[in-house]
Short mmCIF file of C-alpha atoms and ligand atoms in Angstrom, two decimals:
data_model
loop_
_atom_site.label_atom_id
_atom_site.label_comp_id
_atom_site.label_asym_id
_atom_site.label_seq_id
_atom_site.Cartn_x
_atom_site.Cartn_y
_atom_site.Cartn_z
CA MET A 1 43.86 -3.68 -21.36
CA LEU A 2 44.67 -1.00 -18.73
CA THR A 3 41.60 0.53 -17.22
CA ARG A 4 41.24 4.03 -15.74
CA ARG A 5 41.39 1.99 -12.57
CA ASP A 6 44.75 0.72 -13.39
CA PHE A 7 45.74 3.88 -14.31
CA LEU A 8 44.83 5.60 -11.31
CA ARG A 9 46.85 3.15 -9.20
CA SER A 10 50.23 3.37 -11.31
CA SER A 11 50.17 6.91 -12.49
CA THR A 12 53.90 6.53 -14.03
CA VAL A 13 52.46 3.89 -17.14
CA LEU A 14 51.03 6.55 -19.67
CA THR A 15 50.75 10.54 -19.96
CA ALA A 16 47.91 12.06 -18.12
CA ALA A 17 46.65 13.24 -21.66
CA ALA A 18 46.04 10.06 -22.70
CA PHE A 19 43.23 9.56 -20.84
CA ALA A 20 42.24 13.18 -20.52
CA GLY A 21 38.92 13.06 -22.42
CA PRO A 22 36.37 15.80 -23.18
CA TYR A 23 34.46 14.81 -20.12
CA ILE A 24 37.09 15.89 -17.63
CA VAL A 25 36.94 19.19 -15.78
CA PRO A 26 39.71 21.34 -16.42
CA ASN A 27 42.43 21.55 -13.69
CA SER A 28 41.82 25.13 -12.60
CA VAL A 29 38.77 23.43 -11.03
CA PHE A 30 40.43 20.85 -8.92
CA GLY A 31 43.84 22.29 -8.03
CA GLN A 32 46.33 19.71 -7.46
CA ASN A 33 44.58 16.85 -8.83
CA ALA A 34 45.27 16.37 -12.68
CA PRO A 35 42.91 14.39 -14.61
CA SER A 36 44.80 11.02 -14.24
CA ASN A 37 44.59 10.97 -10.26
CA ARG A 38 40.82 11.70 -10.15
CA ILE A 39 38.06 9.25 -9.38
CA THR A 40 35.23 9.61 -11.83
CA LEU A 41 31.68 9.31 -10.37
CA GLY A 42 28.27 8.22 -12.02
CA VAL A 43 25.19 8.92 -9.26
CA ILE A 44 21.98 6.59 -9.44
CA GLY A 45 19.59 7.79 -7.53
CA CYS A 46 19.08 11.89 -7.75
CA GLY A 47 16.34 12.04 -4.64
CA ASN A 48 16.43 12.98 -0.64
CA GLN A 49 19.39 11.04 0.14
CA SER A 50 21.11 12.64 -3.16
CA THR A 51 20.91 16.13 -1.61
CA VAL A 52 23.36 14.64 1.52
CA ASP A 53 25.37 12.55 -0.84
CA ILE A 54 26.11 14.58 -3.83
CA PRO A 55 27.16 17.48 -1.56
CA GLU A 56 30.02 15.28 0.62
CA TRP A 57 31.37 13.83 -3.24
CA LEU A 58 31.95 17.74 -4.43
CA LYS A 59 34.25 17.91 -1.25
CA ASN A 60 36.75 15.70 -2.69
CA ASP A 61 38.64 17.18 -5.23
CA ASP A 62 39.74 14.26 -6.77
CA CYS A 63 36.16 13.10 -7.38
CA GLN A 64 34.53 14.21 -10.39
CA ILE A 65 30.66 13.09 -10.77
CA VAL A 66 30.63 12.94 -14.70
CA ALA A 67 26.91 11.82 -14.82
CA VAL A 68 24.02 11.42 -12.88
CA CYS A 69 20.80 9.36 -13.55
CA ASP A 70 17.60 8.91 -12.52
CA VAL A 71 13.84 7.51 -13.70
CA ASN A 72 12.45 11.02 -12.58
CA LYS A 73 13.43 14.08 -14.69
CA ALA A 74 12.36 16.26 -11.74
CA SER A 75 9.50 16.89 -9.57
CA PHE A 76 8.48 17.80 -6.23
CA GLY A 77 6.89 15.05 -3.81
CA TYR A 78 9.97 14.02 -2.02
CA LYS A 79 10.67 13.93 1.74
CA THR A 80 9.81 18.08 2.26
CA ALA A 81 7.53 19.60 0.21
CA LYS A 82 10.28 21.93 -0.88
CA GLN A 83 12.41 19.49 -2.46
CA PHE A 84 12.51 19.71 -6.08
CA LEU A 85 14.66 16.94 -7.24
CA GLY A 86 15.53 14.25 -10.02
CA ARG A 87 18.09 13.76 -12.58
CA GLU A 88 17.79 17.25 -14.12
CA PRO A 89 17.98 19.55 -10.64
CA GLN A 90 21.03 17.38 -9.52
CA ARG A 91 22.98 17.78 -12.96
CA ASP A 92 22.05 21.52 -12.42
CA PHE A 93 23.60 21.36 -8.75
CA ILE A 94 26.38 19.34 -10.14
CA ASN A 95 27.06 21.63 -13.08
CA GLN A 96 26.37 24.89 -11.06
CA PHE A 97 28.99 23.76 -8.65
CA TYR A 98 31.74 23.26 -11.01
CA ALA A 99 31.21 26.47 -12.75
CA LYS A 100 31.98 28.38 -9.56
CA LYS A 101 34.95 27.27 -9.18
CA ALA A 102 36.15 27.07 -12.83
CA ALA A 103 38.33 30.04 -14.22
CA SER A 104 35.71 30.64 -16.98
CA GLY A 105 32.85 30.77 -14.41
CA GLN A 106 31.04 27.82 -16.98
CA PHE A 107 30.56 24.44 -16.79
CA LYS A 108 28.08 22.18 -18.53
CA GLY A 109 29.78 18.54 -18.43
CA CYS A 110 27.55 16.46 -15.96
CA ASP A 111 25.51 14.04 -18.42
CA ILE A 112 22.05 13.09 -17.28
CA HIS A 113 20.91 9.44 -17.99
CA SER A 114 16.88 7.94 -17.47
CA ASP A 115 18.46 4.09 -17.98
CA PHE A 116 21.48 3.41 -15.25
CA ARG A 117 22.79 0.36 -17.92
CA GLU A 118 23.84 3.73 -20.04
CA LEU A 119 25.78 5.33 -17.21
CA LEU A 120 27.38 1.63 -16.58
CA ALA A 121 28.47 1.12 -20.02
CA ARG A 122 30.53 4.49 -20.12
CA LYS A 123 34.28 4.06 -19.95
CA ASP A 124 34.85 7.31 -18.23
CA VAL A 125 32.89 6.03 -15.31
CA ASP A 126 35.06 4.54 -12.41
CA ALA A 127 32.89 4.47 -9.61
CA VAL A 128 29.05 4.58 -8.54
CA ALA A 129 26.76 6.18 -6.19
CA ILE A 130 24.04 3.92 -5.57
CA ILE A 131 21.51 6.21 -3.83
CA ALA A 132 18.11 4.35 -5.15
CA PRO A 133 15.52 2.51 -3.16
CA ASP A 134 16.72 -0.67 -1.77
CA HIS A 135 14.68 -2.94 -4.25
CA TRP A 136 17.32 -1.97 -6.83
CA HIS A 137 20.82 -1.96 -4.99
CA ALA A 138 21.05 -5.55 -5.92
CA VAL A 139 20.61 -5.49 -9.43
CA MET A 140 22.37 -1.85 -10.02
CA THR A 141 25.44 -3.64 -7.66
CA ILE A 142 25.77 -6.56 -9.42
CA LEU A 143 25.33 -4.82 -12.70
CA ALA A 144 28.27 -2.25 -11.69
CA ALA A 145 30.16 -4.62 -10.65
CA LYS A 146 29.87 -6.71 -13.99
CA ALA A 147 30.72 -3.57 -15.84
CA GLY A 148 34.11 -3.32 -13.59
CA LYS A 149 32.93 0.12 -11.37
CA ASP A 150 33.81 0.01 -7.47
CA ILE A 151 30.59 0.86 -5.69
CA TYR A 152 28.96 2.79 -2.70
CA CYS A 153 25.64 1.36 -2.12
CA GLN A 154 23.11 3.24 0.54
CA LYS A 155 22.12 0.97 3.27
CA PRO A 156 20.23 -1.14 4.02
CA LEU A 157 22.58 -2.76 1.43
CA THR A 158 19.59 -5.21 0.40
CA LEU A 159 16.04 -5.79 0.29
CA THR A 160 16.29 -9.43 0.92
CA ILE A 161 18.99 -11.85 2.23
CA HIS A 162 19.26 -13.64 -0.54
CA ASP A 163 19.94 -10.11 -2.55
CA GLY A 164 23.34 -9.82 -0.21
CA GLN A 165 24.71 -13.34 -0.80
CA GLU A 166 24.44 -12.74 -4.69
CA MET A 167 25.73 -9.01 -4.09
CA ILE A 168 28.51 -10.78 -2.54
CA LYS A 169 29.39 -12.91 -5.07
CA ALA A 170 29.42 -10.50 -7.52
CA VAL A 171 31.60 -8.03 -5.75
CA ARG A 172 34.40 -10.29 -5.03
CA GLN A 173 34.12 -12.43 -8.76
CA HIS A 174 34.75 -8.68 -10.26
CA LYS A 175 37.52 -7.58 -7.55
CA ARG A 176 35.23 -4.29 -6.89
CA ILE A 177 35.44 -2.24 -3.72
CA LEU A 178 32.19 -1.81 -2.38
CA GLN A 179 31.74 0.39 0.61
CA THR A 180 27.60 0.26 2.50
CA GLY A 181 26.56 3.79 2.70
CA SER A 182 26.45 3.14 6.80
CA GLN A 183 28.19 6.20 7.77
CA TYR A 184 28.34 5.70 11.66
CA ARG A 185 31.07 3.25 11.16
CA SER A 186 33.16 6.62 10.13
CA ASN A 187 32.01 8.15 13.23
CA ALA A 188 34.49 8.91 15.54
CA THR A 189 31.94 8.70 18.89
CA ILE A 190 30.72 5.30 17.69
CA ARG A 191 34.16 3.82 16.94
CA GLN A 192 34.57 4.66 20.67
CA ALA A 193 31.67 3.34 22.20
CA CYS A 194 32.39 0.23 20.21
CA GLU A 195 36.21 0.03 21.44
CA LEU A 196 34.86 0.41 25.29
CA VAL A 197 32.32 -2.22 24.95
CA ARG A 198 35.00 -4.52 22.84
CA ASN A 199 37.96 -3.89 25.66
CA GLY A 200 35.32 -5.17 28.48
CA ARG A 201 34.98 -1.67 30.24
CA ILE A 202 31.36 -2.70 31.32
CA GLY A 203 32.06 -6.06 31.95
CA LYS A 204 30.73 -8.92 30.33
CA LEU A 205 28.28 -8.02 27.44
CA LYS A 206 24.49 -9.32 28.23
CA ARG A 207 21.99 -7.23 26.29
CA VAL A 208 22.14 -4.59 23.59
CA GLU A 209 19.27 -2.36 23.16
CA THR A 210 18.92 -0.84 19.29
CA TYR A 211 16.40 2.14 18.64
CA VAL A 212 14.74 3.15 15.33
CA ALA A 213 12.51 6.31 14.85
CA GLU A 214 9.02 6.16 14.45
CA ASN A 215 7.30 6.41 10.94
CA ASN A 216 7.41 9.87 9.94
CA PHE A 217 4.33 9.55 7.32
CA THR A 218 0.91 7.31 7.42
CA GLY A 219 -0.38 5.48 4.06
CA PRO A 220 -3.72 6.64 2.58
CA GLY A 221 -5.08 3.95 4.45
CA PRO A 222 -7.54 0.87 3.26
CA GLY A 223 -9.38 1.92 -0.03
CA TRP A 224 -6.37 4.06 -1.65
CA LYS A 225 -7.16 4.87 -5.32
CA GLU A 226 -4.90 4.44 -8.55
CA MET A 227 -3.54 7.85 -9.36
CA PRO A 228 -2.30 8.96 -13.14
CA VAL A 229 1.67 8.64 -13.26
CA PRO A 230 3.63 12.28 -13.37
CA GLU A 231 4.88 13.08 -16.60
CA GLY A 232 8.45 12.39 -16.69
CA PHE A 233 8.27 9.67 -14.07
CA ASP A 234 9.32 6.27 -15.36
CA TYR A 235 7.16 4.33 -12.96
CA ASP A 236 7.75 0.80 -14.58
CA PHE A 237 11.49 1.33 -14.53
CA TRP A 238 10.89 2.68 -10.91
CA LEU A 239 9.10 -1.05 -10.05
CA GLY A 240 11.84 -2.16 -11.68
CA PRO A 241 12.17 -5.89 -10.17
CA ALA A 242 9.70 -5.59 -7.51
CA PRO A 243 5.43 -6.43 -8.99
CA LYS A 244 3.52 -4.30 -11.24
CA VAL A 245 1.36 -2.71 -9.35
CA PRO A 246 -1.09 0.69 -9.68
CA TYR A 247 0.36 3.75 -9.43
CA HIS A 248 -0.18 6.03 -6.03
CA SER A 249 2.38 9.01 -5.37
CA ASP A 250 2.69 7.90 -1.61
CA ARG A 251 4.24 4.49 -3.02
CA CYS A 252 7.35 5.91 -4.42
CA LEU A 253 9.95 8.98 -3.93
CA TYR A 254 10.84 8.60 -0.72
CA ARG A 255 7.61 6.88 1.21
CA PHE A 256 8.68 3.78 -0.32
CA ARG A 257 10.54 3.09 2.84
CA PHE A 258 7.38 1.84 4.13
CA ILE A 259 6.13 -0.80 2.15
CA LEU A 260 7.60 -4.05 1.80
CA ASP A 261 7.83 -4.51 -1.54
CA TYR A 262 10.71 -1.90 -1.94
CA SER A 263 12.15 -1.65 1.47
CA GLY A 264 11.83 -2.94 5.47
CA GLY A 265 10.29 0.62 7.12
CA GLN A 266 12.18 1.36 10.09
CA THR A 267 13.58 -1.59 11.05
CA THR A 268 16.12 -1.68 7.98
CA ASN A 269 16.04 2.21 7.49
CA PHE A 270 17.10 3.35 10.96
CA GLY A 271 17.65 -0.23 11.88
CA CYS A 272 20.78 -0.29 9.64
CA HIS A 273 22.31 2.25 11.54
CA SER A 274 21.68 1.01 15.16
CA ASN A 275 22.15 -2.30 14.40
CA ASP A 276 25.20 -2.21 12.43
CA VAL A 277 26.54 -0.29 15.43
CA ALA A 278 25.20 -2.86 17.74
CA GLN A 279 27.15 -5.68 15.96
CA TRP A 280 30.54 -3.46 15.32
CA GLY A 281 30.56 -3.30 19.73
CA MET A 282 29.35 -7.13 19.91
CA SER A 283 32.14 -7.99 17.12
CA ALA A 284 29.41 -9.93 15.42
CA ASP A 285 30.04 -8.18 11.80
CA ASP A 286 31.00 -12.01 10.63
CA THR A 287 27.87 -13.76 11.86
CA GLY A 288 24.21 -13.13 13.45
CA PRO A 289 21.31 -14.25 15.72
CA VAL A 290 20.54 -17.70 16.52
CA GLU A 291 17.14 -17.17 17.47
CA ILE A 292 14.81 -14.29 16.32
CA GLU A 293 11.32 -13.20 17.92
CA ASP A 294 8.54 -10.64 17.77
CA ALA A 295 8.29 -8.57 21.05
CA GLY A 296 4.92 -7.07 20.50
CA ALA A 297 5.16 -4.95 16.56
CA GLU A 298 2.49 -3.69 15.42
CA PHE A 299 1.59 -3.33 11.41
CA PRO A 300 -0.77 -0.93 9.34
CA PRO A 301 -4.61 -2.05 8.67
CA LYS A 302 -5.12 -4.41 6.11
CA GLY A 303 -5.47 -3.20 2.96
CA ASP A 304 -3.19 0.22 3.36
CA LEU A 305 -0.55 0.83 0.88
CA PHE A 306 1.63 1.08 3.59
CA THR A 307 2.67 -2.64 4.78
CA THR A 308 5.66 -2.25 7.12
CA PRO A 309 5.64 -2.17 11.10
CA THR A 310 4.09 1.13 12.79
CA LYS A 311 5.60 -0.09 16.01
CA VAL A 312 9.44 -2.27 15.73
CA ALA A 313 9.81 -4.72 18.76
CA PHE A 314 12.00 -7.30 17.98
CA ARG A 315 14.53 -9.82 20.20
CA ALA A 316 17.72 -11.73 18.69
CA ARG A 317 19.57 -13.85 20.80
CA TYR A 318 23.17 -14.55 19.79
CA ALA A 319 25.05 -18.02 20.48
CA ASN A 320 26.97 -16.33 23.12
CA GLY A 321 23.93 -15.42 24.92
CA VAL A 322 24.01 -11.69 24.37
CA VAL A 323 20.26 -10.34 23.56
CA LEU A 324 19.46 -7.75 21.40
CA ASP A 325 16.20 -5.78 21.66
CA CYS A 326 15.27 -3.74 18.43
CA LYS A 327 12.83 -1.38 18.99
CA THR A 328 10.73 2.15 17.96
CA ASP A 329 12.27 4.59 20.61
CA PRO A 330 12.45 8.33 20.55
CA ILE A 331 15.81 7.74 20.75
CA SER A 332 15.67 7.29 16.83
CA PHE A 333 18.95 6.23 16.44
CA GLY A 334 21.67 4.85 18.72
CA ALA A 335 22.64 1.45 20.73
CA LYS A 336 22.49 0.57 24.49
CA PHE A 337 24.98 -2.10 25.61
CA GLU A 338 24.46 -3.52 28.96
CA GLY A 339 27.08 -5.55 30.99
CA THR A 340 27.90 -7.00 33.86
CA ASP A 341 29.33 -3.93 35.24
CA GLY A 342 27.73 -1.21 33.74
CA TRP A 343 25.91 0.13 30.59
CA LEU A 344 26.57 2.89 27.63
CA LEU A 345 24.16 4.22 25.38
CA VAL A 346 25.91 6.08 22.15
CA ASN A 347 24.08 8.25 19.30
CA GLY A 348 26.63 9.37 17.37
CA LYS A 349 26.86 12.83 19.39
CA SER A 350 27.36 11.64 22.73
CA ILE A 351 28.43 8.62 24.86
CA THR A 352 26.46 8.25 28.28
CA CYS A 353 27.52 5.73 30.66
CA GLU A 354 27.36 4.01 33.94
CA PRO A 355 29.82 4.27 35.99
CA ALA A 356 30.34 7.87 34.16
CA VAL A 357 33.95 6.89 34.37
CA ILE A 358 33.93 4.58 31.96
CA LYS A 359 33.73 7.46 29.08
CA ASP A 360 37.18 8.66 29.63
CA SER A 361 38.89 5.29 29.83
CA LYS A 362 41.72 5.35 27.57
CA ILE A 363 42.28 2.39 25.12
CA ALA A 364 45.95 0.88 25.86
CA ASP A 365 48.38 0.07 23.29
CA ASN A 366 47.91 -3.17 23.80
CA GLU A 367 44.19 -3.60 23.74
CA PRO A 368 42.87 -4.17 20.41
CA ARG A 369 41.36 -0.90 18.37
CA LEU A 370 38.85 -0.95 15.22
CA PRO A 371 40.16 0.37 11.90
CA VAL A 372 39.66 3.99 11.82
CA SER A 373 37.79 5.91 8.85
CA GLN A 374 37.36 9.63 9.60
CA ASN A 375 35.01 10.45 6.44
CA HIS A 376 32.99 7.42 5.01
CA TYR A 377 33.11 9.25 1.55
CA ARG A 378 36.65 9.66 1.66
CA ASN A 379 37.13 6.16 3.30
CA PHE A 380 35.53 5.14 -0.05
CA LEU A 381 37.63 7.16 -2.55
CA ASP A 382 40.84 6.15 -0.46
CA CYS A 383 39.83 2.38 -0.93
CA VAL A 384 39.37 2.59 -4.71
CA LYS A 385 42.99 3.98 -4.99
CA SER A 386 44.73 1.67 -2.61
CA ARG A 387 42.13 -1.53 -3.34
CA GLN A 388 42.18 -1.97 0.24
CA GLU A 389 38.77 -2.87 1.99
CA PRO A 390 37.09 0.14 2.82
CA ILE A 391 35.24 0.57 6.50
CA GLU A 392 32.06 -1.49 5.72
CA PRO A 393 32.75 -3.86 2.94
CA VAL A 394 29.53 -5.80 1.27
CA GLU A 395 29.97 -8.54 3.94
CA ILE A 396 29.53 -6.64 6.49
CA GLY A 397 27.04 -4.41 5.17
CA HIS A 398 25.03 -7.29 4.32
CA ARG A 399 25.32 -8.82 7.83
CA THR A 400 24.02 -5.95 9.30
CA ALA A 401 21.11 -6.20 7.09
CA SER A 402 20.48 -9.65 7.62
CA LEU A 403 19.79 -8.81 11.00
CA CYS A 404 16.80 -6.59 10.51
CA HIS A 405 15.37 -8.64 7.51
CA LEU A 406 15.36 -11.38 10.18
CA GLY A 407 13.57 -9.19 12.68
CA ASN A 408 11.20 -7.52 10.17
CA LEU A 409 10.18 -11.90 9.50
CA ALA A 410 9.61 -12.51 12.85
CA MET A 411 7.45 -9.54 13.30
CA LEU A 412 5.77 -10.32 10.24
CA LEU A 413 5.12 -14.38 11.18
CA LYS A 414 4.60 -13.77 14.84
CA ARG A 415 6.95 -16.74 15.67
CA LYS A 416 9.78 -17.55 16.98
CA ILE A 417 12.55 -17.86 14.16
CA LYS A 418 15.98 -19.99 14.51
CA TRP A 419 18.78 -19.10 12.12
CA ASP A 420 21.87 -20.55 11.30
CA PRO A 421 24.22 -17.51 10.67
CA LYS A 422 27.31 -19.78 9.33
CA LYS A 423 25.30 -21.41 6.58
CA GLU A 424 22.73 -18.43 6.61
CA GLU A 425 19.89 -20.91 6.65
CA ILE A 426 16.57 -20.52 8.60
CA ILE A 427 15.85 -23.82 10.49
CA GLY A 428 12.61 -25.93 10.41
CA ASP A 429 10.31 -23.47 9.29
CA ASN A 430 9.43 -23.36 5.52
CA GLU A 431 7.66 -20.85 5.14
CA ALA A 432 9.84 -18.21 6.76
CA ALA A 433 13.00 -20.03 4.38
CA LYS A 434 11.33 -19.04 1.44
CA MET A 435 10.78 -15.49 2.78
CA ILE A 436 14.36 -14.80 2.65
CA ALA A 437 14.23 -14.57 -1.06
CA ARG A 438 12.11 -12.80 -3.59
CA PRO A 439 11.59 -13.36 -7.31
CA LEU A 440 12.63 -10.83 -9.70
CA ARG A 441 10.36 -9.41 -11.89
CA ALA A 442 11.23 -10.01 -15.83
CA PRO A 443 13.40 -8.81 -17.40
CA TRP A 444 15.42 -8.07 -14.06
CA SER A 445 17.73 -10.92 -12.72
CA TYR A 446 20.75 -11.32 -10.76
CA GLY A 447 22.40 -12.72 -13.58
CA MET A 448 21.23 -10.37 -16.52
CA PRO A 449 23.55 -9.31 -19.02
CA LEU A 450 24.59 -5.54 -18.93
CA LYS A 451 23.39 -4.50 -22.22
CA ALA A 452 19.58 -4.00 -21.89
N1 NAD B 501 22.73 6.60 4.89
C1 NAD B 501 21.94 7.18 5.35
O1 NAD B 501 21.58 8.22 6.41
C2 NAD B 501 20.54 7.06 4.38
C3 NAD B 501 19.37 8.31 4.63
C4 NAD B 501 18.32 8.31 3.89
C5 NAD B 501 18.26 7.25 2.56
N2 NAD B 501 19.34 6.69 2.39
C6 NAD B 501 19.39 5.22 1.23
O2 NAD B 501 19.47 5.81 0.25
C7 NAD B 501 18.48 5.23 -0.59
C8 NAD B 501 17.61 6.44 -1.48
O3 NAD B 501 16.33 7.03 -0.33
P1 NAD B 501 16.38 8.60 -0.78
O4 NAD B 501 15.16 8.66 0.63
O5 NAD B 501 17.05 9.08 -1.44
O6 NAD B 501 15.01 8.24 -1.53
P2 NAD B 501 14.11 9.23 -2.99
O7 NAD B 501 13.07 8.21 -3.15
O8 NAD B 501 13.83 10.34 -2.08
O9 NAD B 501 14.86 8.42 -3.94
C9 NAD B 501 15.60 8.05 -4.68
C10 NAD B 501 15.69 8.46 -5.91
O10 NAD B 501 15.79 6.96 -6.79
C11 NAD B 501 15.31 7.21 -8.16
N3 NAD B 501 15.08 5.88 -8.87
C12 NAD B 501 14.15 5.11 -8.25
N4 NAD B 501 14.62 3.62 -9.05
C13 NAD B 501 15.53 4.19 -10.26
C14 NAD B 501 16.37 3.71 -10.95
N5 NAD B 501 15.75 2.42 -11.54
N6 NAD B 501 17.31 4.56 -11.93
C15 NAD B 501 17.62 5.47 -11.21
N7 NAD B 501 17.11 6.28 -9.87
C16 NAD B 501 15.89 5.44 -9.76
C17 NAD B 501 14.12 7.70 -7.61
O11 NAD B 501 13.86 8.46 -8.57
C18 NAD B 501 14.55 8.95 -6.51
O12 NAD B 501 14.62 10.24 -7.75
C19 NAD B 501 17.59 4.44 0.06
O13 NAD B 501 17.98 3.09 -0.07
C20 NAD B 501 17.80 5.02 1.23
O14 NAD B 501 17.73 3.82 2.29
C21 NAD B 501 20.28 6.54 3.74
#
C-alpha cells in the first residue's frame, strides 16, 4: 500500500488530487507547496513548550498542523500565570494563523483530540510532535512508530534508560524518522565550539563542566493536601503509565518536571541540553561514562511533593579518562571544556575561551566536521522527506538522557555507580540496576497495541 509518506517521496506516482482530502489547507495558504508535498503534523501536548514549537512548525509552508491533542481542554496554571493553554486554545491559535493566510480569511480545519491514540489512527497524519511530559515520551513514541508516523519528540527523550532502549527498537523496526527536541544541536555556535574541541584546539580534553538552572518553583512542602481535579482536565489520562496518586495542582502542568515519577528535575531538563553539548564535543554520542558519583547534591525534605534535586551535583568518568562535572549554576545552560592547552565555554550565544584566539581558529578542509543543521524543526521536516537521519536521532537522544539518568541515580543513592556503556548495564549493584527501568501502570505498556 502506498502511504502518504511514500507519496511525498515519489510525487510523480499519482496526481495530487488523489490525496487531497478535505483536511488539506488550500494552496492559497501555502504558496508553492501543493498538498502532495506537505507534511501533515499532529501535535500531542499543548502546554508551555507548545507555545514555542507550534509557531516554529507554522513557519514552514510545507508543513500543516491538522490536529492537536491534550488531556487538558483549556486552563491557566502553566509556567506563568498568564499562559492559557490546552487543546482548545492551541487549536484556535492554529486556525487563526491559517485564517490570516487564507484568501477567504476563514479557516477551521485544525481538529482536536483528547486521546492521542485517535490522532495516531488518522491516515491523514504523517508525523507527530510529542510535547507531553517525559513520562509519556516512550509509550507515545512507540505507538506513533507502530502507526507509521515520523516523530519529533521533546527532550529529555526518556524518563528511564529502559524507555530509550524500547524506543530505539520501535523506531528502527518501523523505519521511522525521530528527531530528539534538543535544539542546540542545530545551533551554529554550539557546533563551532564542538568542532574546535574535537579538532584539538584546547589540546587533549581532560574535563568538562556542564551547567543546569536552579529550580524555578518550590513544592507545597511536606503535609501537602489533595486538591479537587479541575473541570476539563483528565487527570487519570495525564498520569497514564505513572503511579495513581492524589491530585495536586503542583503535580501536573509545567511543575511535573520536579517530581521523579514524571521527570528527572533540572538534571534532565537543562541537563539534556548541556550534557548533550558535552557529549557532542567529547565525541561520546555512541557511548557513556563508566563511573558516576554524587558530588554533594541536595533534595527536598522527605514528604515534599517535589522529589528531584534542589541542587544538582554529580561527576561522571569516561573510559578515556575525561571527567564530566554536572552542577547547578547561575550559567543555567552550557558546557566548559578544559584541555591540556586551554579551555572553552559555550552557552549557545557565544564562546569564551583561553587562549582567546581559539575562537577565531578556522577548521581546515582536512579536519573532521560535524553535520550541519540550521534549524532543528526544518531539519526534521527535510529528513521526513529524504528519509536521511536527523541531527539528533533516537540513539543520541537516548545516550544524552542516559547520562542524566545515571547522574540522578548516583545522587539519589549517594554512592558510586559503575556503568557498562556497551551493554548499557549497571555493574555490581542490584538496587541501582533495577532503577534503570520502571513498571508502567496498566493498561499502558511498551508492547501494547495501537487500538485502545
Ligand atoms: N526543548 C526545550 O528547550 C524544551 C523546553 C521546555 C520543555 N520541553 C519539553 O517539553 C515537554 C513538555 O513540557 P512543558 O513545559 O510544555 O509541560 P506542560 O505541562 O506545560 O505541557 C505539557 C502538556 O501535555 C499535556 N499532556 C499530558 N499528558 C498528555 C496525554 N496523555 N495526551 C496529551 N497531552 C498530554 C498536558 O496536559 C500539558 O498541557 C517536556 O518533555 C519538556 O522537557 C523542552
